[in-house]
Amino acid sequence: MPKNKKPAGGRPAKNFDPSYAKGGKPARHGSSKPGSRSAGHRGYRAEEAEAPRAKDRWSRDERVSAGRSPHRADRADRAPRDDRAPRSYDRGGRDERPARSNDRDDRAPRSYDRGGRDDRAPRSYDRDDRAPRSYDRGGRDERPARSNDRDDRAPRSYDRNERPVRSFDRNDRTDRAPRSYDRDDRAPRSYDRGGRDERPARSYDRNDRNDRAARPARSFDRDDRAPRSFDRDDRAPRSFDRNDRNDRAPRSFDRNDRADRAPRSFDRNDRPTRSFERDERAPRRDFDRNDRPARRDFDRPGFQDSARRPSSFYPAKDAGAHFTPNDDVVLERLEAEAIQAGDVDGVSFGDLGLGPNVVRVLAELGAASPFPIQAATIPVVLEGRDVLGRGKTGSGKTIAFGAPTVERLMSLWAQSGKAGGKRQMGRRPRALILAPTRELALQIDRTVQPIAQSVGLFTTQIYGGVPQGRQVGALQRGVDIVIGTPGRIEDLIEQGRLDLSEIAITVLDEADHMCDLGFLEPVQRILRRTAKGSQRLLFSATLDQGVATLVDEFLVDPAVHEVAGEDQASSTIEHRVFVIENREKRDIVAQLANRKGKTLVFSRTRAFAEDLTDHLEDFGIRAVALHGDLNQSRRTRNLQQLTSGRVDVLVATDVAARGIHVDDIDLVIQADAPDEYKTYLHRAGRTGRAGKEGRVVTLIPRNRQRRMTDLLDRAEIAAPFEFLAFGEEAFPEDAPGYVAPVAEVAEVEEAVEVEASAAPEASDAPEQEQPDTADTPDVLEEADETIESDDEQQTV
DNA sequence: AAAAAAT
């Protein structure tokens, strides 16, 4: 049989070997034996039905993987998407499996084929794609008893046995056993956030570190944290409020709970009496301001902390802390080392300590001279110090850490006398850059790779959703800088294919987000794999005390830098809030997005992102989606379509909220309002980049106005609230003769007074004034609690 | 709810 099949194998060869021209018959063969053998199934069925599709798909994927855009604009269309959906399956490998099932139908013949693996040649094509499967097939070959495809599965079971290999990894995870311990630790960690468990450890660390005479101060800082945690508690309460809202039936109970909120209960009782509401607001705002201060505390710990601490904590901290705490030091430095934008004038990258090659590449990348945040952090990174960097969205943070990281690696290399050597196979990476999303990791690599290349260093991307083969191959060849996302990086570490023991510099981009639940622990595990005491850089536009956990464990005496005067108020972004009927949301989004220019629409869920995308297309607006339900090639392609201008509208979840840079997005529409002020800032930051102008529009149901006001307060953003119904002009101020709404001065003053009594600052008055436009009060009146709960249900 | 591994 095999021999016979060898000829059969000749079939595949027919394309190459004329001698089998006789085999031309084989083609006929196929025709003659369509359903049966290799000839049959491959020639016809495979080619006609499956093969072609598969090829198309592969080719598309290949193009994508090659970074090319699809040939046709059509791809932006749904049809392609439909195809893509299956692709996602394909990647899962499942789609192909059905195909296989077909093959299996043919397999009866194949069982014959077995003798003739030639048939497999064609399969081999599939196999090429399916590396792992090839293994499976190896198994199959062995399986004489193939008659049962399921036997094949048995081989799979082998595969699984192989997987067990993974399981071995997991055995390695015996480490995990420890991990499990770690997890035990984790639980505590969560507590740690409370800060307690780790703290003892920290206390040890501090003993180690020991400058700790000062650090006792830190301990004070920790005390500060306690308060911070309280700040969070303030926020938490909000979340609680929301929870309560969910529970609203119980609200009556809530009110009981609200013993705390006496004021509120009053409001509700009097509810009709808005004045009371405003009273509520005032207090709330105070809370918000407490939050704000929290932010400022970060900047100016000493003063504000003492001012806002809960009385029970106030004395102790103040007394002990009196302003030496290490954390506070960090915070103080944030303030102390703020750089003035004007200070950068006339400074060049070369002046900052970067080498000529790096400078040249930066120029090629369009960075002729340093932005403030870059001027601030580059020299410090080159010194080898740990750095916390905060620069607003679009201010050039990637280069701020990327360029000096490369330069620093070179100088370290030079110091060790290894400079100028050839690329060493298998050498371990010395720098690690972590990002929260694959797109961001990819984007960072696009900036860092050319810089690294200019000095002979190699980078590689390590992120999920893509076969790991290439990534592993790159690591084996030797890479200097690894840029990626936590999941795959951990995966490869566990597989023993990535060794971080020589990492000398670790960068966390969007560091505060990397400290969020779900990210923090993987990030901690990864950081623990890096060289102890190595340099760490944390960057984010919204860097706050949320990173304290990481700072305490992994950073030593970090320098804190931000750019003075770079707040949202000074930004080039215009903010608007439209109060709408939820049912009109999709139509209004379409109305707003129906324009020239790139528009980014944010949705809270993946499903709604898809829904909106479809709706936009129904309106004849070409749009693509970006969210975690898409396979990576679609994600990459869809984002690329916006970048290239092939499509003007991208509907995304918060996967696109942070870091993603697309030139000339001039409108951001938040179809769903964000829950966190930081999210608002990051989403908004997709526009107005590098000093360009942009608009941000947020759609909210009327019951969300108060929450939105709170959020904007925290974000320190001034935005007018306006009613908007589908079909109404969204930007009336652009029309001639438009008169802006006037604030109700009396009410604003009233609110300010209350605030003034509770908090020293009254500087926010103007900000409040914004939301309190003539329209807003009416809206608030209508914001009945009942309606609110209903709408929230709908919204959430 | 989303993101981050894979299956």
Coordinates of N, CA, C and O in Angstrom, one line a residue, chain A residues 24-106:
Chain A
G24 N -0.8 12.7 -14.4 CA -1.8 13.6 -14.8 C -3.1 12.8 -14.7 O -4.2 13.3 -14.4
K25 N -2.9 11.6 -15.0 CA -4.0 10.7 -14.7 C -4.5 10.8 -13.3 O -5.7 10.8 -13.1
P26 N -3.5 10.8 -12.5 CA -3.9 10.9 -11.1 C -5.0 12.0 -11.0 O -6.0 11.7 -10.2
A27 N -4.8 13.0 -11.6 CA -5.9 14.0 -11.5 C -7.2 13.3 -11.9 O -8.2 13.4 -11.2
R28 N -7.1 12.7 -13.0 CA -8.2 12.0 -13.5 C -8.6 11.0 -12.4 O -9.8 10.7 -12.1
H29 N -7.5 10.5 -11.9 CA -7.7 9.5 -10.8 C -8.7 10.1 -9.8 O -9.7 9.6 -9.5
G30 N -8.3 11.3 -9.5 CA -9.1 11.9 -8.5 C -10.5 12.0 -9.0 O -11.4 11.7 -8.3
S31 N -10.6 12.3 -10.2 CA -12.0 12.5 -10.7 C -12.7 11.2 -10.7 O -13.8 11.1 -10.4
S32 N -11.9 10.2 -11.1 CA -12.5 8.9 -11.2 C -12.9 8.4 -9.8 O -13.9 7.7 -9.6
K33 N -12.0 8.7 -8.9 CA -12.3 8.2 -7.5 C -12.5 9.4 -6.6 O -11.7 9.6 -5.6
P34 N -13.4 10.1 -6.9 CA -13.6 11.4 -6.2 C -13.7 11.2 -4.7 O -13.0 11.7 -3.9
G35 N -14.6 10.3 -4.3 CA -14.9 10.2 -2.9 C -13.9 9.4 -2.1 O -13.7 9.6 -0.9
S36 N -13.2 8.5 -2.8 CA -12.5 7.6 -2.1 C -11.1 8.0 -1.6 O -10.9 8.5 -0.5
R37 N -10.1 7.8 -2.5 CA -8.8 8.0 -1.9 C -8.2 9.3 -1.9 O -8.8 10.3 -2.3
S38 N -6.9 9.3 -1.7 CA -6.2 10.5 -1.6 C -6.5 11.3 -2.8 O -6.8 12.5 -2.8
A39 N -6.4 10.6 -3.9 CA -6.6 11.3 -5.2 C -8.0 12.0 -5.1 O -8.1 13.2 -5.3
G40 N -8.9 11.2 -4.7 CA -10.2 11.8 -4.7 C -10.4 12.9 -3.7 O -10.6 14.0 -4.1
H41 N -10.1 12.6 -2.5 CA -10.5 13.6 -1.5 C -9.6 14.8 -1.6 O -10.0 15.9 -1.5
R42 N -8.4 14.6 -1.9 CA -7.6 15.8 -2.0 C -7.8 16.6 -3.2 O -8.0 17.8 -3.2
G43 N -7.8 15.8 -4.3 CA -7.9 16.5 -5.5 C -9.2 17.3 -5.6 O -9.2 18.5 -5.8
Y44 N -10.2 16.7 -5.3 CA -11.5 17.4 -5.5 C -12.1 18.0 -4.2 O -12.2 19.2 -4.1
R45 N -12.4 17.2 -3.4 CA -13.1 17.8 -2.2 C -12.3 18.8 -1.5 O -12.7 19.9 -1.2
A46 N -11.1 18.3 -1.3 CA -10.2 19.2 -0.6 C -10.1 20.5 -1.3 O -10.2 21.6 -0.8
E47 N -9.7 20.4 -2.6 CA -9.5 21.6 -3.3 C -10.7 22.4 -3.5 O -10.7 23.6 -3.3
E48 N -11.7 21.7 -4.0 CA -12.9 22.5 -4.2 C -13.5 23.2 -3.0 O -13.8 24.3 -3.0
A49 N -13.7 22.3 -2.1 CA -14.4 22.9 -0.9 C -13.4 23.4 0.2 O -13.3 24.6 0.4
E50 N -12.7 22.6 0.8 CA -11.9 23.0 1.9 C -10.6 23.7 1.6 O -10.4 24.7 2.1
A51 N -9.9 23.0 0.8 CA -8.6 23.5 0.5 C -8.6 25.0 0.2 O -7.8 25.7 0.7
P52 N -9.4 25.3 -0.8 CA -9.4 26.7 -1.2 C -9.6 27.7 0.0 O -8.9 28.6 0.2
R53 N -10.6 27.4 0.7 CA -10.9 28.3 1.8 C -9.7 28.4 2.7 O -9.3 29.5 3.1
A54 N -9.3 27.2 3.0 CA -8.1 27.2 3.9 C -7.0 28.1 3.4 O -6.5 28.9 4.1
K55 N -6.8 27.9 2.1 CA -5.7 28.7 1.6 C -5.9 30.2 1.7 O -5.1 31.0 2.1
D56 N -7.2 30.6 1.3 CA -7.5 32.0 1.4 C -7.2 32.5 2.9 O -6.6 33.5 3.1
R57 N -7.7 31.7 3.7 CA -7.6 32.1 5.1 C -6.1 32.2 5.5 O -5.7 33.2 6.1
W58 N -5.4 31.2 5.1 CA -4.0 31.3 5.5 C -3.4 32.5 4.9 O -2.6 33.2 5.5
S59 N -3.7 32.7 3.7 CA -3.0 33.8 3.0 C -3.4 35.1 3.7 O -2.5 35.9 3.9
R60 N -4.6 35.2 4.1 CA -4.9 36.4 4.8 C -4.2 36.6 6.1 O -3.6 37.6 6.4
D61 N -4.2 35.5 6.8 CA -3.5 35.6 8.0 C -2.0 35.9 7.8 O -1.4 36.7 8.6
E62 N -1.5 35.3 6.8 CA -0.1 35.5 6.5 C 0.1 37.0 6.2 O 1.0 37.6 6.7
R63 N -0.8 37.5 5.5 CA -0.6 38.9 5.2 C -0.6 39.7 6.4 O 0.2 40.6 6.7
V64 N -1.6 39.4 7.2 CA -1.7 40.1 8.5 C -0.5 40.0 9.3 O 0.1 41.0 9.8
S65 N -0.1 38.7 9.4 CA 1.1 38.5 10.2 C 2.3 39.3 9.6 O 3.2 39.7 10.3
A66 N 2.2 39.5 8.3 CA 3.3 40.2 7.6 C 3.2 41.7 7.9 O 4.0 42.5 7.4
G67 N 2.1 42.0 8.5 CA 1.9 43.4 8.8 C 1.3 44.2 7.6 O 1.1 45.4 7.6
R68 N 0.8 43.4 6.7 CA 0.2 44.0 5.5 C -1.3 44.2 5.7 O -1.9 43.4 6.5
S69 N -1.8 45.1 5.0 CA -3.3 45.3 5.1 C -3.9 44.3 4.1 O -3.2 43.9 3.1
P70 N -5.1 44.0 4.3 CA -5.7 43.1 3.4 C -5.8 43.7 2.0 O -5.8 44.9 1.9
H71 N -5.9 42.9 1.0 CA -5.9 43.5 -0.3 C -7.1 44.3 -0.5 O -7.0 45.4 -1.1
R72 N -8.2 43.8 -0.1 CA -9.4 44.5 -0.4 C -9.9 45.4 0.7 O -9.8 45.1 1.9
A73 N -10.5 46.5 0.3 CA -11.1 47.4 1.2 C -12.3 46.6 1.8 O -12.7 46.9 2.9
D74 N -12.7 45.7 1.1 CA -13.9 44.9 1.5 C -13.7 44.3 2.8 O -14.7 44.1 3.5
R75 N -12.5 44.1 3.2 CA -12.3 43.5 4.4 C -12.8 44.3 5.6 O -13.1 43.7 6.6
A76 N -12.9 45.5 5.3 CA -13.5 46.3 6.4 C -15.0 45.9 6.5 O -15.6 46.1 7.5
D77 N -15.5 45.4 5.5 CA -16.9 45.0 5.5 C -17.1 43.8 6.3 O -16.2 43.1 6.7
R78 N -18.4 43.6 6.5 CA -18.8 42.5 7.4 C -18.4 41.2 6.8 O -18.1 40.3 7.6
A79 N -18.6 41.1 5.6 CA -18.4 39.8 5.0 C -17.1 39.2 5.5 O -17.1 38.1 6.0
P80 N -16.1 40.0 5.4 CA -14.8 39.5 5.8 C -14.9 39.1 7.3 O -14.4 38.1 7.7
R81 N -15.6 39.9 8.0 CA -15.7 39.6 9.4 C -16.3 38.2 9.6 O -15.9 37.5 10.5
D82 N -17.3 38.0 8.8 CA -18.0 36.7 9.0 C -16.9 35.6 8.8 O -16.9 34.6 9.5
D83 N -16.1 35.9 7.8 CA -15.1 34.9 7.5 C -14.2 34.8 8.7 O -13.7 33.8 9.1
R84 N -14.0 36.0 9.2 CA -13.0 36.0 10.3 C -13.5 35.3 11.5 O -12.7 34.7 12.2
A85 N -14.7 35.4 11.7 CA -15.2 34.7 12.9 C -14.7 33.3 12.9 O -14.1 32.8 13.8
P86 N -15.0 32.7 11.8 CA -14.5 31.3 11.7 C -13.0 31.2 11.9 O -12.5 30.3 12.5
R87 N -12.4 32.2 11.5 CA -10.9 32.2 11.7 C -10.6 32.1 13.1 O -9.7 31.4 13.5
S88 N -11.3 32.8 13.8 CA -11.0 32.8 15.3 C -11.1 31.3 15.7 O -10.3 30.8 16.4
Y89 N -12.0 30.7 15.1 CA -12.2 29.3 15.5 C -10.9 28.6 15.0 O -10.4 27.7 15.6
D90 N -10.6 28.9 13.7 CA -9.5 28.2 13.1 C -8.3 28.3 14.1 O -7.5 27.4 14.3
R91 N -8.1 29.5 14.6 CA -7.0 29.6 15.4 C -7.1 28.7 16.6 O -6.2 28.1 17.1
G92 N -8.3 28.7 17.0 CA -8.5 27.7 18.1 C -8.2 26.4 17.5 O -7.7 25.5 18.2
G93 N -8.3 26.3 16.2 CA -7.9 25.1 15.6 C -9.2 24.2 15.3 O -9.1 23.2 14.7
R94 N -10.2 24.7 15.9 CA -11.4 23.9 15.8 C -12.0 23.9 14.4 O -12.5 22.9 14.0
D95 N -12.0 25.0 13.8 CA -12.6 25.1 12.5 C -11.9 24.1 11.6 O -12.5 23.4 10.8
E96 N -10.7 24.1 11.8 CA -10.0 23.1 10.9 C -10.4 21.7 11.3 O -10.4 20.9 10.5
R97 N -10.7 21.6 12.5 CA -11.1 20.2 12.9 C -12.3 19.7 12.2 O -12.3 18.6 11.7
P98 N -13.2 20.6 12.1 CA -14.4 20.2 11.3 C -13.9 19.7 10.0 O -14.3 18.7 9.5
A99 N -13.1 20.5 9.5 CA -12.5 20.2 8.2 C -12.0 18.8 8.3 O -12.2 17.9 7.4
R100 N -11.3 18.6 9.3 CA -10.7 17.3 9.5 C -11.8 16.2 9.5 O -11.7 15.2 9.0
S101 N -12.8 16.6 10.2 CA -13.9 15.6 10.3 C -14.2 15.2 8.9 O -14.4 14.1 8.6
N102 N -14.2 16.2 8.0 CA -14.5 15.9 6.6 C -13.4 14.9 6.1 O -13.6 13.9 5.5
D103 N -12.2 15.3 6.5 CA -11.1 14.5 6.1 C -11.3 13.1 6.6 O -11.1 12.1 5.9
R104 N -11.8 13.1 7.7 CA -12.0 11.8 8.3 C -13.1 11.0 7.5 O -13.0 9.8 7.5
D105 N -14.0 11.7 7.0 CA -14.9 11.0 6.2 C -14.1 10.3 5.1 O -14.4 9.2 4.7
D106 N -13.2 11.1 4.7 CA -12.4 10.6 3.6 C -11.4 9.6 4.2 O -10.8 8.8 3.5

